[in-house]
Coordinates of C-alpha atoms and ligand atoms in Angstrom, one line a residue:
X1 CA 0.2 0.2 0.0
X2 CA 1.4 3.5 -1.1
X3 CA 0.5 6.2 1.1
X4 CA 0.2 9.8 -0.2
X5 CA -2.0 13.1 0.2
X6 CA -4.4 14.4 -2.1
X7 CA -4.4 18.4 -2.2
X8 CA -7.8 20.0 -3.0
X9 CA -7.9 23.8 -4.2
X10 CA -11.3 25.2 -3.6
X11 CA -11.4 29.2 -4.9
X12 CA -8.7 29.0 -7.6
X13 CA -10.6 26.6 -9.2
X14 CA -13.0 29.5 -10.4
X15 CA -10.1 31.5 -11.8
X16 CA -11.3 31.4 -15.3
X17 CA -8.6 31.9 -17.8
X18 CA -5.7 32.4 -14.9
X19 CA -7.0 28.9 -13.6
X20 CA -3.4 27.5 -14.8
X21 CA -1.4 30.2 -13.3
X22 CA -3.1 29.9 -10.0
X23 CA -2.5 26.1 -9.8
X24 CA 1.1 26.4 -11.0
X25 CA 1.9 28.8 -8.5
X26 CA 0.4 26.5 -6.1
X27 CA 2.2 23.3 -7.1
X28 CA 5.2 25.3 -6.7
X29 CA 4.8 26.8 -3.4
X30 CA 3.9 23.1 -2.1
X31 CA 7.0 22.3 -3.5
X32 CA 9.1 24.8 -1.8
X33 CA 7.0 24.1 1.6
X34 CA 8.7 19.9 1.6
X35 CA 11.5 20.7 0.3
X36 CA 13.3 19.1 3.1
X37 CA 11.6 15.8 2.8
X38 CA 13.8 13.4 0.8
X39 CA 12.6 12.0 -2.0
X40 CA 9.1 13.4 -2.1
X41 CA 7.2 14.2 -5.5
X42 CA 4.8 16.9 -6.0
X43 CA 2.7 16.2 -9.1
X44 CA -0.4 17.6 -11.0
X45 CA -2.5 15.0 -12.2
X46 CA -6.1 14.7 -13.7
X47 CA -6.7 18.2 -11.9
X48 CA -5.5 17.5 -8.8
X49 CA -2.3 17.8 -6.9
X50 CA -0.6 14.4 -5.2
X51 CA 2.3 14.4 -2.7
X52 CA 3.6 10.9 -2.4
X53 CA 7.3 8.9 -2.3
X54 CA 7.7 10.3 1.1
X55 CA 9.1 8.2 4.3
X56 CA 5.8 7.6 6.0
X57 CA 7.2 8.7 9.5
X58 CA 7.4 12.1 8.2
X59 CA 3.7 12.2 7.0
X60 CA 2.5 14.7 10.1
X61 CA 5.4 17.1 9.4
X62 CA 4.6 17.0 5.7
X63 CA 0.7 17.8 6.6
X64 CA 1.6 20.4 9.1
X65 CA 4.0 22.2 6.6
X66 CA 1.1 21.9 3.9
X67 CA -1.4 23.5 6.3
X68 CA 0.6 26.8 5.8
X69 CA 0.3 26.8 2.2
X70 CA -2.2 29.1 1.1
X71 CA -4.6 28.1 -1.8
X72 CA -5.2 24.2 -0.1
X73 CA -8.7 23.7 0.9
X74 CA -8.2 20.1 2.1
X75 CA -5.5 17.8 2.5
X76 CA -6.6 14.3 2.1
X77 CA -4.8 11.5 3.7
X78 CA -5.3 8.3 1.0
X79 CA -3.3 5.2 -0.4
X80 CA -2.9 4.1 -3.9
X81 CA -3.9 0.6 -4.6
X82 CA -4.1 -2.2 -6.9
X83 CA -7.6 -1.9 -9.2
X84 CA -8.9 -5.2 -7.8
X85 CA -11.6 -5.7 -5.3
X86 CA -9.7 -7.9 -3.3
X87 CA -7.1 -5.9 -2.8
X88 CA -9.2 -3.0 -1.9
X89 CA -11.2 -4.5 0.6
X90 CA -7.8 -6.0 2.5
X91 CA -6.1 -2.3 2.4
X92 CA -9.8 -0.9 3.9
X93 CA -9.7 -3.1 6.8
X94 CA -6.1 -2.3 7.3
X95 CA -6.7 1.8 7.3
X96 CA -10.1 1.5 9.2
X97 CA -8.2 -0.6 12.0
X98 CA -6.8 2.8 12.9
X99 CA -10.1 4.3 13.5
X100 CA -11.9 1.9 16.3
X101 CA -14.7 3.6 18.1
X102 CA -15.8 5.8 15.2
X103 CA -18.4 5.7 12.9
X104 CA -17.8 5.5 9.1
X105 CA -19.3 5.0 5.7
X106 CA -18.0 3.8 2.4
X107 CA -18.3 6.2 -0.3
X108 CA -17.4 4.8 -4.3
X109 CA -16.9 6.1 -7.4
X110 CA -16.2 4.4 -10.6
X111 CA -14.2 6.7 -13.1
X112 CA -12.7 3.5 -15.2
X113 CA -15.7 2.2 -16.2
X114 CA -14.1 -1.1 -17.4
X115 CA -14.1 -2.3 -13.6
X116 CA -17.2 -4.7 -13.8
X117 CA -18.6 -3.5 -10.2
X118 CA -21.2 -0.6 -10.3
X119 CA -20.4 2.2 -7.6
X120 CA -23.1 1.0 -4.7
X121 CA -22.2 -2.6 -5.2
X122 CA -18.5 -1.7 -4.3
X123 CA -19.4 0.2 -1.2
X124 CA -21.8 -2.4 0.0
X125 CA -19.0 -4.9 -0.4
X126 CA -16.2 -3.3 0.9
X127 CA -18.2 -1.7 4.0
X128 CA -19.5 -5.8 4.9
X129 CA -15.9 -6.3 4.9
X130 CA -14.7 -3.9 7.0
X131 CA -17.8 -4.7 9.7
X132 CA -16.7 -8.3 9.3
X133 CA -13.0 -7.7 10.2
X134 CA -12.5 -4.7 12.4
X135 CA -14.5 -5.1 15.9
X136 CA -15.7 -1.3 17.3
X137 CA -16.9 0.5 14.3
X138 CA -20.5 1.3 13.1
X139 CA -21.9 2.5 9.9
X140 CA -23.5 6.1 9.7
X141 CA -24.5 7.1 6.5
X142 CA -25.8 10.4 7.7
X143 CA -23.2 12.0 9.8
X144 CA -20.3 9.6 9.6
X145 CA -16.8 10.4 11.6
X146 CA -14.7 9.3 8.8
X147 CA -15.7 9.0 5.1
X148 CA -13.8 5.9 3.2
X149 CA -13.5 6.8 -0.3
X150 CA -13.0 4.5 -2.9
X151 CA -12.0 5.9 -6.3
X152 CA -11.6 3.3 -9.1
X153 CA -9.1 4.5 -11.8
X154 CA -6.5 2.4 -13.7
X155 CA -4.6 2.6 -10.3
X156 CA -7.2 3.0 -7.6
X157 CA -7.4 5.5 -4.6
X158 CA -8.4 5.0 -1.0
X159 CA -9.2 8.0 0.9
X160 CA -9.7 8.3 4.5
X161 CA -9.2 11.5 6.7
X162 CA -9.4 15.3 5.6
X163 CA -7.5 17.7 7.3
X164 CA -8.6 21.5 6.5
X165 CA -6.0 23.7 5.0
X166 CA -5.4 27.9 4.9
X167 CA -7.6 28.1 1.8
X168 CA -7.0 31.7 0.5
X169 CA -5.1 32.6 -2.8
X170 CA -1.6 30.8 -3.9
X171 CA 1.2 33.2 -2.3
X172 CA 2.6 35.1 -5.1
X173 CA -0.6 35.7 -7.2
X174 CA -1.4 39.1 -5.7
X175 CA 1.8 40.8 -6.0
X176 CA 3.9 42.1 -3.4
X177 CA 3.4 44.6 -0.4
X178 CA 5.2 46.3 2.2
X179 CA 4.2 45.5 5.8
X180 CA 4.5 48.4 8.8
X181 CA 5.5 46.0 11.6
X182 CA 5.8 46.9 15.1
X183 CA 6.2 44.0 17.1
X184 CA 2.7 44.8 18.7
X185 CA -0.2 41.8 18.2
X186 CA -2.2 43.4 15.0
X187 CA 0.7 44.5 12.2
X188 CA 1.8 40.4 12.4
X189 CA -1.9 39.4 11.9
X190 CA -2.3 42.2 9.1
X191 CA 0.8 40.6 7.2
X192 CA -0.5 37.3 7.6
X193 CA -4.0 38.1 6.2
X194 CA -2.5 39.6 3.0
X195 CA -0.3 36.4 2.4
X196 CA -3.2 34.7 2.9
X197 CA -4.8 36.4 0.2
X198 CA -1.7 35.7 -2.4
X199 CA 0.2 38.7 -1.2
X200 CA 3.8 38.2 -0.7
X201 CA 4.9 40.5 2.2
X202 CA 7.8 42.5 2.6
X203 CA 8.2 43.6 6.9
X204 CA 9.2 47.5 7.7
X205 CA 10.1 48.1 11.1
X206 CA 11.5 51.8 12.4
X207 CA 13.3 52.1 15.9
X208 CA 14.2 54.8 17.8
X209 CA 17.6 53.2 19.1
X210 CA 19.1 54.0 21.5
X211 CA 15.7 55.2 23.2
X212 CA 13.9 51.8 22.3
X213 CA 16.6 48.8 23.1
X214 CA 17.8 46.1 20.9
X215 CA 15.4 43.7 22.4
X216 CA 12.7 45.3 20.8
X217 CA 14.3 44.9 17.4
X218 CA 15.0 41.6 18.2
X219 CA 11.5 41.0 19.2
X220 CA 10.1 41.9 15.6
X221 CA 12.8 39.5 14.3
X222 CA 11.1 36.7 16.1
X223 CA 7.8 37.7 15.3
X224 CA 9.0 37.8 11.5
X225 CA 10.1 34.2 11.9
X226 CA 6.4 32.8 12.4
X227 CA 5.6 35.2 9.5
X228 CA 8.2 33.6 7.5
X229 CA 6.4 30.1 7.4
X230 CA 3.4 31.6 5.5
X231 CA 5.4 33.9 3.3
X232 CA 7.7 31.7 1.6
X233 CA 10.8 33.3 4.0
X234 CA 10.7 37.0 5.2
X235 CA 12.7 39.8 4.8
X236 CA 12.9 42.4 7.4
X237 CA 14.3 46.3 6.8
X238 CA 14.6 48.0 9.9
X239 CA 14.8 52.0 9.8
X240 CA 16.1 54.2 12.5
X241 CA 13.8 57.5 13.2
X242 CA 15.5 58.4 16.3
X243 CA 16.7 61.9 14.7
X244 CA 13.4 62.3 13.2
X245 CA 11.6 61.8 16.7
X246 CA 14.2 64.3 18.1
X247 CA 13.5 67.0 15.6
X248 CA 9.5 66.6 15.9
X249 CA 10.1 66.7 19.9
X250 CA 12.3 70.3 19.6
X251 CA 10.1 71.7 17.0
X252 CA 6.4 70.7 17.0
X253 CA 3.4 71.0 19.1
X254 CA 3.5 68.1 21.3
X255 CA 0.1 66.6 20.9
X256 CA 1.0 66.2 17.3
X257 CA 3.8 64.0 17.6
X258 CA 2.2 60.5 17.0
X259 CA 0.8 61.8 13.7
X260 CA 3.5 63.4 12.5
X261 CA 5.5 60.7 13.2
X262 CA 3.3 58.1 11.4
X263 CA 3.9 60.8 8.6
X264 CA 7.5 60.3 8.3
X265 CA 7.1 56.3 8.7
X266 CA 4.9 56.4 5.5
X267 CA 7.1 58.7 3.6
X268 CA 10.1 56.5 4.2
X269 CA 8.0 53.4 3.8
X270 CA 6.9 54.4 0.4
X271 CA 10.3 55.0 -0.7
X272 CA 11.8 51.9 0.1
X273 CA 8.3 50.4 -1.4
X274 CA 9.3 52.0 -4.7
X275 CA 12.8 50.4 -4.2
X276 CA 11.2 47.1 -4.1
X277 CA 8.7 47.3 -6.4
X278 CA 6.1 47.1 -3.8
X279 CA 2.2 47.7 -4.9
X280 CA 1.0 48.8 -1.9
X281 CA 1.9 49.6 2.2
X282 CA -0.3 47.6 4.9
X283 CA -0.7 48.5 8.4
X284 CA -2.4 46.4 11.5
X285 CA -4.6 49.5 12.3
X286 CA -8.5 49.0 13.5
X287 CA -10.7 51.6 13.6
X288 CA -10.8 53.7 16.6
X289 CA -8.5 51.5 18.6
X290 CA -6.4 54.3 19.8
X291 CA -6.1 58.1 19.2
X292 CA -3.8 57.6 15.8
X293 CA -6.5 55.4 14.6
X294 CA -9.7 57.6 14.0
X295 CA -10.5 58.2 10.8
X296 CA -9.2 62.2 11.2
X297 CA -5.8 60.8 12.0
X298 CA -5.9 58.4 9.0
X299 CA -6.9 61.0 6.4
X300 CA -3.9 62.8 8.0
X301 CA -1.4 60.0 7.5
X302 CA -2.5 59.0 4.1
X303 CA -2.4 62.4 2.3
X304 CA 1.5 62.3 2.6
X305 CA 1.6 59.3 0.1
X306 CA 0.3 58.4 -3.2
X307 CA 0.8 54.5 -2.4
X308 CA -2.6 52.6 -1.3
X309 CA -2.2 51.9 1.9
X310 CA -4.3 48.6 3.0
X311 CA -5.4 48.0 6.7
X312 CA -6.7 44.4 6.7
X313 CA -7.7 44.7 10.5
X314 CA -9.6 47.8 10.3
X315 CA -12.9 46.6 11.2
X316 CA -12.0 43.8 13.2
X317 CA -12.2 44.0 17.2
X318 CA -9.3 43.3 19.3
X319 CA -10.5 39.7 20.3
X320 CA -10.8 38.8 16.6
X321 CA -7.0 40.1 15.7
X322 CA -6.1 38.1 18.9
X323 CA -7.8 35.1 17.7
X324 CA -5.7 34.9 14.2
X325 CA -2.5 36.0 16.2
X326 CA -2.7 32.6 18.2
X327 CA -3.6 30.8 15.2
X328 CA -0.1 31.8 13.6
X329 CA 1.7 31.7 16.7
X330 CA 2.7 35.2 17.4
X331 CA 0.5 36.1 20.3
X332 CA 3.3 35.3 23.0
X333 CA 5.8 37.3 21.5
X334 CA 3.6 40.2 20.5
X335 CA 2.7 40.8 24.3
X336 CA 6.2 40.7 25.2
X337 CA 6.8 44.0 27.0
X338 CA 9.2 45.9 24.8
X339 CA 8.8 49.4 23.9
X340 CA 7.8 50.7 20.2
X341 CA 9.2 53.8 18.9
X342 CA 5.4 55.4 18.6
X343 CA 5.4 54.7 22.7
X344 CA 8.6 56.2 24.1
X345 CA 7.6 59.7 23.4
X346 CA 3.8 59.4 24.3
X347 CA 2.1 63.0 24.1
X348 CA 0.0 63.4 27.2
X349 CA -3.0 64.3 25.2
X350 CA -2.4 63.3 21.5
X351 CA -4.8 64.6 19.0
X352 CA -8.0 62.5 18.4
X353 CA -9.2 64.4 15.6
X354 CA -6.2 66.2 13.9
X355 CA -7.0 68.5 11.2
X356 CA -4.4 68.0 8.0
X357 CA -4.0 71.9 8.1
X358 CA -2.7 72.2 11.3
X359 CA -0.6 68.8 10.9
X360 CA 0.9 70.4 8.0
X361 CA 1.6 73.7 9.7
X362 CA 3.1 71.8 12.6
X363 CA 5.3 69.5 10.5
X364 CA 6.5 72.9 8.5
X365 CA 8.5 73.7 11.5
X366 CA 11.1 71.0 11.0
X367 CA 13.4 72.5 7.7
X368 CA 15.3 69.3 6.8
X369 CA 12.4 67.0 6.5
X370 CA 14.0 65.3 3.1
X371 CA 17.8 65.2 4.4
X372 CA 16.1 63.4 7.7
X373 CA 14.0 61.1 5.4
X374 CA 17.2 60.1 3.1
X375 CA 19.4 59.6 6.1
X376 CA 17.1 57.0 7.5
X377 CA 16.4 55.7 4.0
X378 CA 19.5 55.1 3.1
X379 CA 20.9 53.1 6.4
X380 CA 19.0 50.3 6.8
X381 CA 19.4 47.0 8.5
X382 CA 18.5 44.0 6.5
X383 CA 17.3 40.7 7.9
X384 CA 16.6 37.8 5.3
X385 CA 14.6 34.8 7.3
Ligands
LIG1 P1 0.2 47.0 16.7 O1 -0.3 45.6 17.4 O2 0.3 46.4 15.2 O3 1.7 47.4 17.1 P2 -0.9 49.1 17.7 O4 -2.5 48.9 18.2 O5 -0.1 48.9 18.6 O6 -0.8 47.9 16.2 P3 -0.3 51.6 16.7 O7 1.0 51.1 17.5 O8 -0.9 52.6 16.8 O9 -1.0 50.4 17.0 O10 0.5 51.2 15.2 C1 -0.3 51.2 14.0 C2 0.3 50.3 12.9 O11 1.1 51.5 12.7 C3 0.9 49.4 13.3 O12 -0.3 48.2 13.2 C4 1.9 49.1 12.4 O13 1.3 48.8 11.0 C5 2.2 50.6 12.0 N1 3.2 51.0 13.0 C6 3.4 51.3 14.4 N2 4.4 51.3 15.0 C7 5.7 51.0 14.1 C8 7.2 50.4 14.1 N3 7.7 51.1 14.8 N4 7.4 50.2 13.0 C9 6.3 49.9 11.8 N5 5.2 50.0 12.1 C10 4.7 50.7 12.7
LIG2 MG1 2.3 49.3 18.2

């Protein structure tokens, strides 16, 4: 009996003329995700993807890897056997011995019409054989815990367990984007959500070392490691905004500190994104969560760049964001109490409804803006994971 995994995709099968492009990208992403398992083979056969030729003890790890590949709706455990009713009966018994205490039903499909037994009869024969040879199983045709699928082809398949995948779109099919990554709970989730829609993400982090610690930067690197698992690696670029922050504090009204710093961050991020050929910027903002995330603040920050800024968490409650953050394993890291550059000098009374005119007036007090931006932009620290 040869074990294998059938990969099933959903949404991408609807993609019309681009279908092949989506499926080929999915196949190549699957190959990348299982590249460390020796001998493993990933092939596109008859409208589906088969992963086989691996060492059986690796199967749980392979499934874990596939569960992080976007575009996969189900991973189905299966085995390939000779198209012979006696062989099928015996293998079905072997498989069901692993599910004692469960309810099951057999579903058959005869794609190879040269096979002399019709589908309902195949199910009946195999079901009866299982009940006779494995104790402690029962048949439930309405809500079975295990559906044993029998697929009769030139070689036949027995399928027996479905594992739910991430769904979404294959990474890379939506281009590239830049995620402003802070080390908090929300921005890693935003990065994951965009990767899930097929966008390959590049991390952008701003620090104010030595006012923020090296540990705070390490934390962002650690978070990036988790994101890398969903993003075929992760490139994190870190820029210093120390000088900029000092200039803002020296020149501008304190209550505008956060919104002006945000605007500098976005300008640097946009310039970097253009160098890297990224299409959009992404943040972890959620409407109204804090003073800098009101509609008025967003108007003021967006006004300084041309590139679209996407905010996949904008309509989510904190609890929903936390749920995703637990799912991608970043939560524990995110709640570690290291300072972010936005939290080092927090104004006592930040503007919750800043007016763009006033922001521009305050910002114009900084005379060497372009130089400050260039200095930060030209001294990145790049970490590839
Ligand atoms: P998060 O949990 O993502 O830190 P937050 O609720 O703490 O978000 P803010 O600190 O207001 O909210 O930040 C809003 C967004 O701005 C973040 O989600 C992130 O995209 C971006 N951002 C904030 N600080 C930084 C930083 N130091 N470097 C890069 N991006 C940042
Ligand atoms: Mg934050």
